[in-house]
Amino acid sequence: MSYQRVKFYQTGTFTIGNRLLDESNRTVQAGMDRTNSLNSGHRACQGCGEALGARYALDAVMRATHQQMVAVNATGCLEVFSSPYPESAWQIPWLHSLFGNAPAVASGVAAALRAKGRKDVRVIAQGGDGATVDIGFGCLSGMFERNDDVLYVCYDNEAYMNTGVQRSGSTPPRAWTNTTQAVGAHPGNPMGIGKNLPRIAMAHGIPYVATASVADLHDLEAKVTKAMKFRGARYIHIHVPCPLGWKSDPAHTIKVARLAVECGLFPLIEAEGGEVTDRTPIREKVPVEPYLELQGRFKHLFHPRDARALETIQAIADANIHRYQLLPVKA
Amino acid sequence: MERKPFAITLNPASSLANHTGNWRTMRPVYVDHLPPCNQGCPAGENIQGWLYEAEEGKYEQAWRKIMEENPFPAIHGRVCYHPCETACNRGQLDEPVSIHAVERFLGDYAIEQGWQVKAGVETGKRVLVVGAGPSGLSAAYHLARLGHAVTIIEAGPKPGGMMRFGIPQYRLPRNVLDAEIARIVAMGVSIHLNQKVENLEKTIKEGGFDAVFLAIGAHLSKRVNIPGRDAGRMIDALGFLKGMDGRAVPKIGRRVVVYGGGDTAIDAARTAKRLGAEETILIYRRDRGHMPAHDFEVEEALEEGVLTRWLHTIRQVDNTTLTVEEMTLDEQGRPQPTGRIETLEADTVILAVGQDVDTGFLEDVPGLDISSDGVIQVDASMMTGRAGVFAGGDMVPAERTVTVATGHGKKAARHIDAYLRGSEYRKPSPNTVAAYDRLNTWYYTDADKNRQPYLDLARRRASFEEVVGGLDSDTALLEARRCLSCGNCFECDTCYGVCPDNAIIKLGPGQRYEVNYDYCKGCGVCAEECPCGAIDMVKEVR
């Protein structure tokens, strides 16, 4: 963890705010003056994790840059539900061009700002997992390689949700999507394929890479704020549950995200210059099953019970826990 | 016409035009549920409410909130058996909040600061209270706050009742008791000591009282029939404990036997130990698990060296020789004789087998329903069969504790007030209980209970110094902050933060939040994530 959790009786650093906490220890989201970068009236589904993640990340960027920022958005849910013509839910400078080229457009914006001598204005690029790990991957890799001064934020909901839940390179093993039906001997998304983009980003040796979750706002804001202290290419990968595509209860959006972190399937880490520098320890370790059970896309693993698949998924979680040493150090 | 770019026909607009609230089928509503501590308090304190104030270090506000319900926080922080802590949801997480310790701190702090409570605007009504125990004093306090003139008639030499004559000093120092009673006297309540009401109807008539609250307690020690040759060596526990506050300390021998298993038996045994008894043996017919005494008190007595003979009964007392019989428990947990007899040596036998009510002075009052053990029947408003005469505390059917008695005093005061105003007191119907499963405990940090200091054992055995110490201002604050605020918003901003639609409006410190139903899609994330369960999702009706 890149910051110290306040050891605070009652609710500590885990709630969004708390009247008993010093203002400086509350989150950006607790403030009555937060930007609300993504405004009310957007057309995201009930309980949308991506809408929440975007507001969390961008409000933190707005605070870190003293409102001097511009965001470039790839095509995807976030772009579609926030900007049906002629409405816009964005309360920040915001650009959209294509599905695959957001990193390239952001590189161009950064170059233009440099040409104009506007060092104070920072550039954010953002997209879903489809735009990031699949369609825009070439442009993103180029942006990393050139070390352009852009923070790229990926909102990972683990499939192409906007177009009707098709598999992406980020879809987890055994998950149902419309293109990986729960049929046959090995139902759902095949095991052993897909991409881990945070690790690919780290392989580029860029200044800063982090993963975050909508379930841990303090952690997320600390990482976004830290990312804005660097110049050059930075990447933050945020886990955002999608009630529609995951077939989960909209009320469970944060609960599901929290269980993903607590079971080890979504590790919260930080890396600088290609090396892992920190991890956020799991608070209360849980098996993968409570996480999977809340999601209809994994229903076939339980009816009938597919012990082998569950063991394999548990092994993936355990490998993450081992690799990043996610269990808390006993005092 | 304004020139627009190619292929653009509409002006830019905000998404605020799109009222997504019309998607909703369920709506979140802020609610206040009843915290289990409040539900469990026999004195009806709003515990969560005063802990909320104490968490911010607002000790005077916290104390005044207690005083709305209970005039004796310093006393209750010491002697109440805190059913609130048994009910506390935090007990399922780690350990219950040490509510009594915080209450005691607030009570002591108030005494130190000299905080007072004002009597209400005078109503011109006069109320007689018979008995200056916890129930009578509590009723007097609440009646004074409601503006009635109160006269207490007390048979004993000092006010306090069982709090003074039943509870030993090492549990309740007398300066604390005196300070909390003095505060009630300062409100204009007059207490007449060493006076016994001989004839209630006559006293009412002569004093011109508009209502009466009877709270004489249960001071008659019950007798057990033990054949014995030297009755002088047998004393009753209540008389013994009462003697501790009199002029002459009661005389006991070197070897003391206490007979009984209630809190009074424990108090008597621990007091005998402090008076220098070399050996104090507690004899009880059943086993430890069946003792009516509270277990922590049994534990403290054992620590102090009190010896026990569970499952024994005294058959005969012959000078200094006691014949005891071993008992066994039947399936219903009742003691049954086994015929195995042994003998014990004891110089003094203290009997602590319960108390009855002395209702002699009520014989002429019409309409009273008095059972054979002296207990008086009251209706839901604490009124006896005689209009205008109310009763509470140990003399009515209920658990006999200081807290229950104090609660009776408050309840009776509210009904007496209504009676005097010619109306009826209706207690607001309680909210549904905030059960543990309403909470989202992930948000609460681990926080160990703050322990109260204990007097060291050597001094406990030899003196009447207070055994359990208090928390200081800092530890009391930390302890108050362990409260989970079950069912009541504590302004943690979680709902405000987690709404994907920015549909929660933060109203500012102390003002809580409001839902913006124009945009709330009814996803339920706020209700699901609320740590304390203060949001309900209810079906949308259109």
Tab-separated table of N, CA, C and O in Angstrom, chain B residues 202-261:
chain	number	residue	atom	x	y	z
B	202	LYS	N	-54.297	9.084	54.914
B	202	LYS	CA	-54.204	10.238	55.809
B	202	LYS	C	-53.091	11.187	55.325
B	202	LYS	O	-53.264	12.409	55.258
B	203	THR	N	-51.957	10.612	54.969
B	203	THR	CA	-50.826	11.424	54.511
B	203	THR	C	-51.182	12.190	53.239
B	203	THR	O	-50.836	13.358	53.082
B	204	ILE	N	-51.898	11.504	52.332
B	204	ILE	CA	-52.298	12.162	51.079
B	204	ILE	C	-53.181	13.365	51.390
B	204	ILE	O	-52.982	14.460	50.863
B	205	LYS	N	-54.148	13.143	52.269
B	205	LYS	CA	-55.121	14.172	52.608
B	205	LYS	C	-54.445	15.368	53.270
B	205	LYS	O	-54.628	16.527	52.885
B	206	GLU	N	-53.624	15.059	54.286
B	206	GLU	CA	-52.978	16.133	55.033
B	206	GLU	C	-51.979	16.918	54.185
B	206	GLU	O	-51.835	18.127	54.326
B	207	GLY	N	-51.263	16.208	53.290
B	207	GLY	CA	-50.240	16.886	52.480
B	207	GLY	C	-50.822	17.547	51.239
B	207	GLY	O	-50.129	18.280	50.546
B	208	GLY	N	-52.087	17.273	50.943
B	208	GLY	CA	-52.698	17.858	49.747
B	208	GLY	C	-52.053	17.358	48.458
B	208	GLY	O	-51.836	18.125	47.527
B	209	PHE	N	-51.726	16.084	48.418
B	209	PHE	CA	-51.038	15.542	47.238
B	209	PHE	C	-52.030	15.158	46.149
B	209	PHE	O	-53.107	14.652	46.429
B	210	ASP	N	-51.627	15.408	44.894
B	210	ASP	CA	-52.490	15.103	43.762
B	210	ASP	C	-52.245	13.693	43.225
B	210	ASP	O	-53.070	13.140	42.515
B	211	ALA	N	-51.072	13.162	43.550
B	211	ALA	CA	-50.760	11.792	43.113
B	211	ALA	C	-49.674	11.239	44.026
B	211	ALA	O	-48.997	11.995	44.718
B	212	VAL	N	-49.565	9.906	44.022
B	212	VAL	CA	-48.575	9.248	44.879
B	212	VAL	C	-47.799	8.219	44.063
B	212	VAL	O	-48.370	7.526	43.208
B	213	PHE	N	-46.501	8.155	44.336
B	213	PHE	CA	-45.709	7.067	43.777
B	213	PHE	C	-45.110	6.279	44.935
B	213	PHE	O	-44.384	6.814	45.758
B	214	LEU	N	-45.495	5.012	45.016
B	214	LEU	CA	-44.981	4.138	46.066
B	214	LEU	C	-43.750	3.400	45.555
B	214	LEU	O	-43.793	2.762	44.498
B	215	ALA	N	-42.660	3.508	46.299
B	215	ALA	CA	-41.443	2.804	45.896
B	215	ALA	C	-40.661	2.474	47.152
B	215	ALA	O	-39.568	2.971	47.387
B	216	ILE	N	-41.257	1.601	47.981
B	216	ILE	CA	-40.615	1.308	49.258
B	216	ILE	C	-39.657	0.135	49.180
B	216	ILE	O	-38.969	-0.188	50.129
B	217	GLY	N	-39.605	-0.494	47.992
B	217	GLY	CA	-38.654	-1.586	47.829
B	217	GLY	C	-39.067	-2.847	48.551
B	217	GLY	O	-40.208	-2.990	49.001
B	218	ALA	N	-38.125	-3.763	48.666
B	218	ALA	CA	-38.360	-5.029	49.368
B	218	ALA	C	-37.245	-5.190	50.381
B	218	ALA	O	-36.137	-5.590	50.052
B	219	HIS	N	-37.554	-4.818	51.621
B	219	HIS	CA	-36.510	-4.767	52.648
B	219	HIS	C	-36.644	-5.830	53.727
B	219	HIS	O	-35.830	-5.897	54.623
B	220	LEU	N	-37.721	-6.599	53.652
B	220	LEU	CA	-37.888	-7.638	54.673
B	220	LEU	C	-37.140	-8.890	54.240
B	220	LEU	O	-37.467	-9.497	53.236
B	221	SER	N	-36.102	-9.262	55.008
B	221	SER	CA	-35.350	-10.463	54.642
B	221	SER	C	-36.218	-11.692	54.833
B	221	SER	O	-36.870	-11.849	55.860
B	222	LYS	N	-36.193	-12.554	53.852
B	222	LYS	CA	-36.951	-13.800	53.957
B	222	LYS	C	-36.301	-14.685	54.996
B	222	LYS	O	-35.107	-14.586	55.270
B	223	ARG	N	-37.107	-15.564	55.544
B	223	ARG	CA	-36.600	-16.476	56.578
B	223	ARG	C	-36.525	-17.870	56.007
B	223	ARG	O	-37.343	-18.241	55.160
B	224	VAL	N	-35.596	-18.657	56.441
B	224	VAL	CA	-35.664	-20.085	56.147
B	224	VAL	C	-35.705	-20.798	57.477
B	224	VAL	O	-35.165	-20.323	58.458
B	225	ASN	N	-36.350	-21.922	57.469
B	225	ASN	CA	-36.527	-22.648	58.718
B	225	ASN	C	-35.356	-23.604	58.934
B	225	ASN	O	-35.313	-24.695	58.401
B	226	ILE	N	-34.347	-23.131	59.684
B	226	ILE	CA	-33.215	-23.992	60.008
B	226	ILE	C	-33.234	-24.239	61.513
B	226	ILE	O	-33.151	-23.293	62.282
B	227	PRO	N	-33.398	-25.509	61.915
B	227	PRO	CA	-33.379	-25.768	63.344
B	227	PRO	C	-32.007	-25.390	63.908
B	227	PRO	O	-30.974	-25.737	63.332
B	228	GLY	N	-32.016	-24.660	64.992
B	228	GLY	CA	-30.733	-24.249	65.531
B	228	GLY	C	-30.836	-23.946	67.004
B	228	GLY	O	-31.922	-23.670	67.517
B	229	ARG	N	-29.724	-24.037	67.680
B	229	ARG	CA	-29.748	-23.800	69.117
B	229	ARG	C	-29.257	-22.406	69.480
B	229	ARG	O	-29.514	-21.897	70.544
B	230	ASP	N	-28.453	-21.824	68.614
B	230	ASP	CA	-27.909	-20.527	68.935
B	230	ASP	C	-28.227	-19.543	67.815
B	230	ASP	O	-27.414	-19.296	66.933
B	231	ALA	N	-29.463	-19.053	67.839
B	231	ALA	CA	-29.922	-18.191	66.747
B	231	ALA	C	-29.125	-16.899	66.665
B	231	ALA	O	-29.102	-16.233	65.636
B	232	GLY	N	-28.488	-16.504	67.713
B	232	GLY	CA	-27.709	-15.260	67.723
B	232	GLY	C	-26.606	-15.239	66.689
B	232	GLY	O	-26.166	-14.191	66.243
B	233	ARG	N	-26.151	-16.428	66.321
B	233	ARG	CA	-25.081	-16.464	65.341
B	233	ARG	C	-25.598	-16.342	63.909
B	233	ARG	O	-24.830	-16.272	62.973
B	234	MET	N	-26.920	-16.377	63.764
B	234	MET	CA	-27.505	-16.226	62.428
B	234	MET	C	-27.985	-14.791	62.243
B	234	MET	O	-28.767	-14.286	63.035
B	235	ILE	N	-27.492	-14.131	61.173
B	235	ILE	CA	-27.971	-12.782	60.879
B	235	ILE	C	-28.455	-12.760	59.438
B	235	ILE	O	-28.086	-13.616	58.632
B	236	ASP	N	-29.300	-11.763	59.115
B	236	ASP	CA	-29.734	-11.687	57.727
B	236	ASP	C	-28.839	-10.741	56.937
B	236	ASP	O	-28.298	-9.784	57.474
B	237	ALA	N	-28.661	-11.071	55.654
B	237	ALA	CA	-27.692	-10.372	54.804
B	237	ALA	C	-27.997	-8.887	54.686
B	237	ALA	O	-27.106	-8.043	54.714
B	238	LEU	N	-29.292	-8.582	54.575
B	238	LEU	CA	-29.656	-7.188	54.361
B	238	LEU	C	-29.325	-6.344	55.576
B	238	LEU	O	-28.779	-5.245	55.465
B	239	GLY	N	-29.666	-6.901	56.766
B	239	GLY	CA	-29.345	-6.188	57.999
B	239	GLY	C	-27.835	-6.000	58.135
B	239	GLY	O	-27.350	-4.952	58.547
B	240	PHE	N	-27.110	-7.029	57.749
B	240	PHE	CA	-25.652	-7.004	57.791
B	240	PHE	C	-25.096	-5.900	56.878
B	240	PHE	O	-24.321	-5.042	57.290
B	241	LEU	N	-25.573	-5.884	55.625
B	241	LEU	CA	-25.081	-4.882	54.671
B	241	LEU	C	-25.510	-3.479	55.090
B	241	LEU	O	-24.776	-2.513	54.944
B	242	LYS	N	-26.725	-3.378	55.609
B	242	LYS	CA	-27.258	-2.098	56.073
B	242	LYS	C	-26.387	-1.557	57.196
B	242	LYS	O	-26.095	-0.365	57.266
B	243	GLY	N	-25.963	-2.465	58.046
B	243	GLY	CA	-25.119	-2.081	59.168
B	243	GLY	C	-23.823	-1.431	58.739
B	243	GLY	O	-23.238	-0.626	59.456
B	244	MET	N	-23.371	-1.755	57.551
B	244	MET	CA	-22.122	-1.197	57.051
B	244	MET	C	-22.214	0.303	56.878
B	244	MET	O	-21.209	1.001	56.846
B	245	ASP	N	-23.440	0.811	56.654
B	245	ASP	CA	-23.600	2.250	56.509
B	245	ASP	C	-24.096	2.907	57.795
B	245	ASP	O	-24.418	4.082	57.827
B	246	GLY	N	-24.161	2.128	58.862
B	246	GLY	CA	-24.599	2.683	60.147
B	246	GLY	C	-23.410	3.098	60.989
B	246	GLY	O	-22.284	3.214	60.497
B	247	ARG	N	-23.656	3.296	62.231
B	247	ARG	CA	-22.587	3.801	63.114
B	247	ARG	C	-21.626	2.701	63.519
B	247	ARG	O	-20.433	2.887	63.571
B	248	ALA	N	-22.199	1.504	63.807
B	248	ALA	CA	-21.342	0.431	64.287
B	248	ALA	C	-21.225	-0.655	63.228
B	248	ALA	O	-22.228	-1.144	62.712
B	249	VAL	N	-20.009	-0.988	62.883
B	249	VAL	CA	-19.769	-2.050	61.919
B	249	VAL	C	-20.245	-3.370	62.544
B	249	VAL	O	-19.970	-3.645	63.706
B	250	PRO	N	-21.001	-4.178	61.783
B	250	PRO	CA	-21.528	-5.422	62.346
B	250	PRO	C	-20.400	-6.344	62.801
B	250	PRO	O	-19.330	-6.386	62.188
B	251	LYS	N	-20.686	-7.061	63.875
B	251	LYS	CA	-19.674	-7.984	64.404
B	251	LYS	C	-19.870	-9.352	63.768
B	251	LYS	O	-20.963	-9.891	63.737
B	252	ILE	N	-18.782	-9.907	63.267
B	252	ILE	CA	-18.843	-11.258	62.729
B	252	ILE	C	-17.677	-12.047	63.296
B	252	ILE	O	-16.725	-11.480	63.824
B	253	GLY	N	-17.756	-13.349	63.161
B	253	GLY	CA	-16.685	-14.192	63.687
B	253	GLY	C	-15.582	-14.402	62.666
B	253	GLY	O	-15.554	-13.765	61.602
B	254	ARG	N	-14.662	-15.343	63.002
B	254	ARG	CA	-13.540	-15.603	62.114
B	254	ARG	C	-13.970	-16.427	60.904
B	254	ARG	O	-13.476	-16.261	59.816
B	255	ARG	N	-14.894	-17.357	61.156
B	255	ARG	CA	-15.354	-18.212	60.072
B	255	ARG	C	-16.809	-17.855	59.756
B	255	ARG	O	-17.676	-17.972	60.620
B	256	VAL	N	-17.035	-17.386	58.533
B	256	VAL	CA	-18.366	-16.911	58.164
B	256	VAL	C	-18.944	-17.788	57.060
B	256	VAL	O	-18.243	-18.126	56.099
B	257	VAL	N	-20.199	-18.161	57.224
B	257	VAL	CA	-20.896	-18.887	56.166
B	257	VAL	C	-22.016	-17.999	55.644
B	257	VAL	O	-22.750	-17.397	56.417
B	258	VAL	N	-22.088	-17.853	54.321
B	258	VAL	CA	-23.185	-17.095	53.707
B	258	VAL	C	-24.068	-18.101	52.995
B	258	VAL	O	-23.569	-18.930	52.220
B	259	TYR	N	-25.338	-18.029	53.235
B	259	TYR	CA	-26.280	-19.000	52.678
B	259	TYR	C	-27.150	-18.310	51.632
B	259	TYR	O	-27.952	-17.438	51.962
B	260	GLY	N	-26.989	-18.673	50.376
B	260	GLY	CA	-27.779	-18.076	49.301
B	260	GLY	C	-26.946	-17.984	48.043
B	260	GLY	O	-25.732	-18.203	48.067
B	261	GLY	N	-27.592	-17.675	46.911
B	261	GLY	CA	-26.854	-17.666	45.638
B	261	GLY	C	-27.109	-16.437	44.791
B	261	GLY	O	-26.773	-16.405	43.610
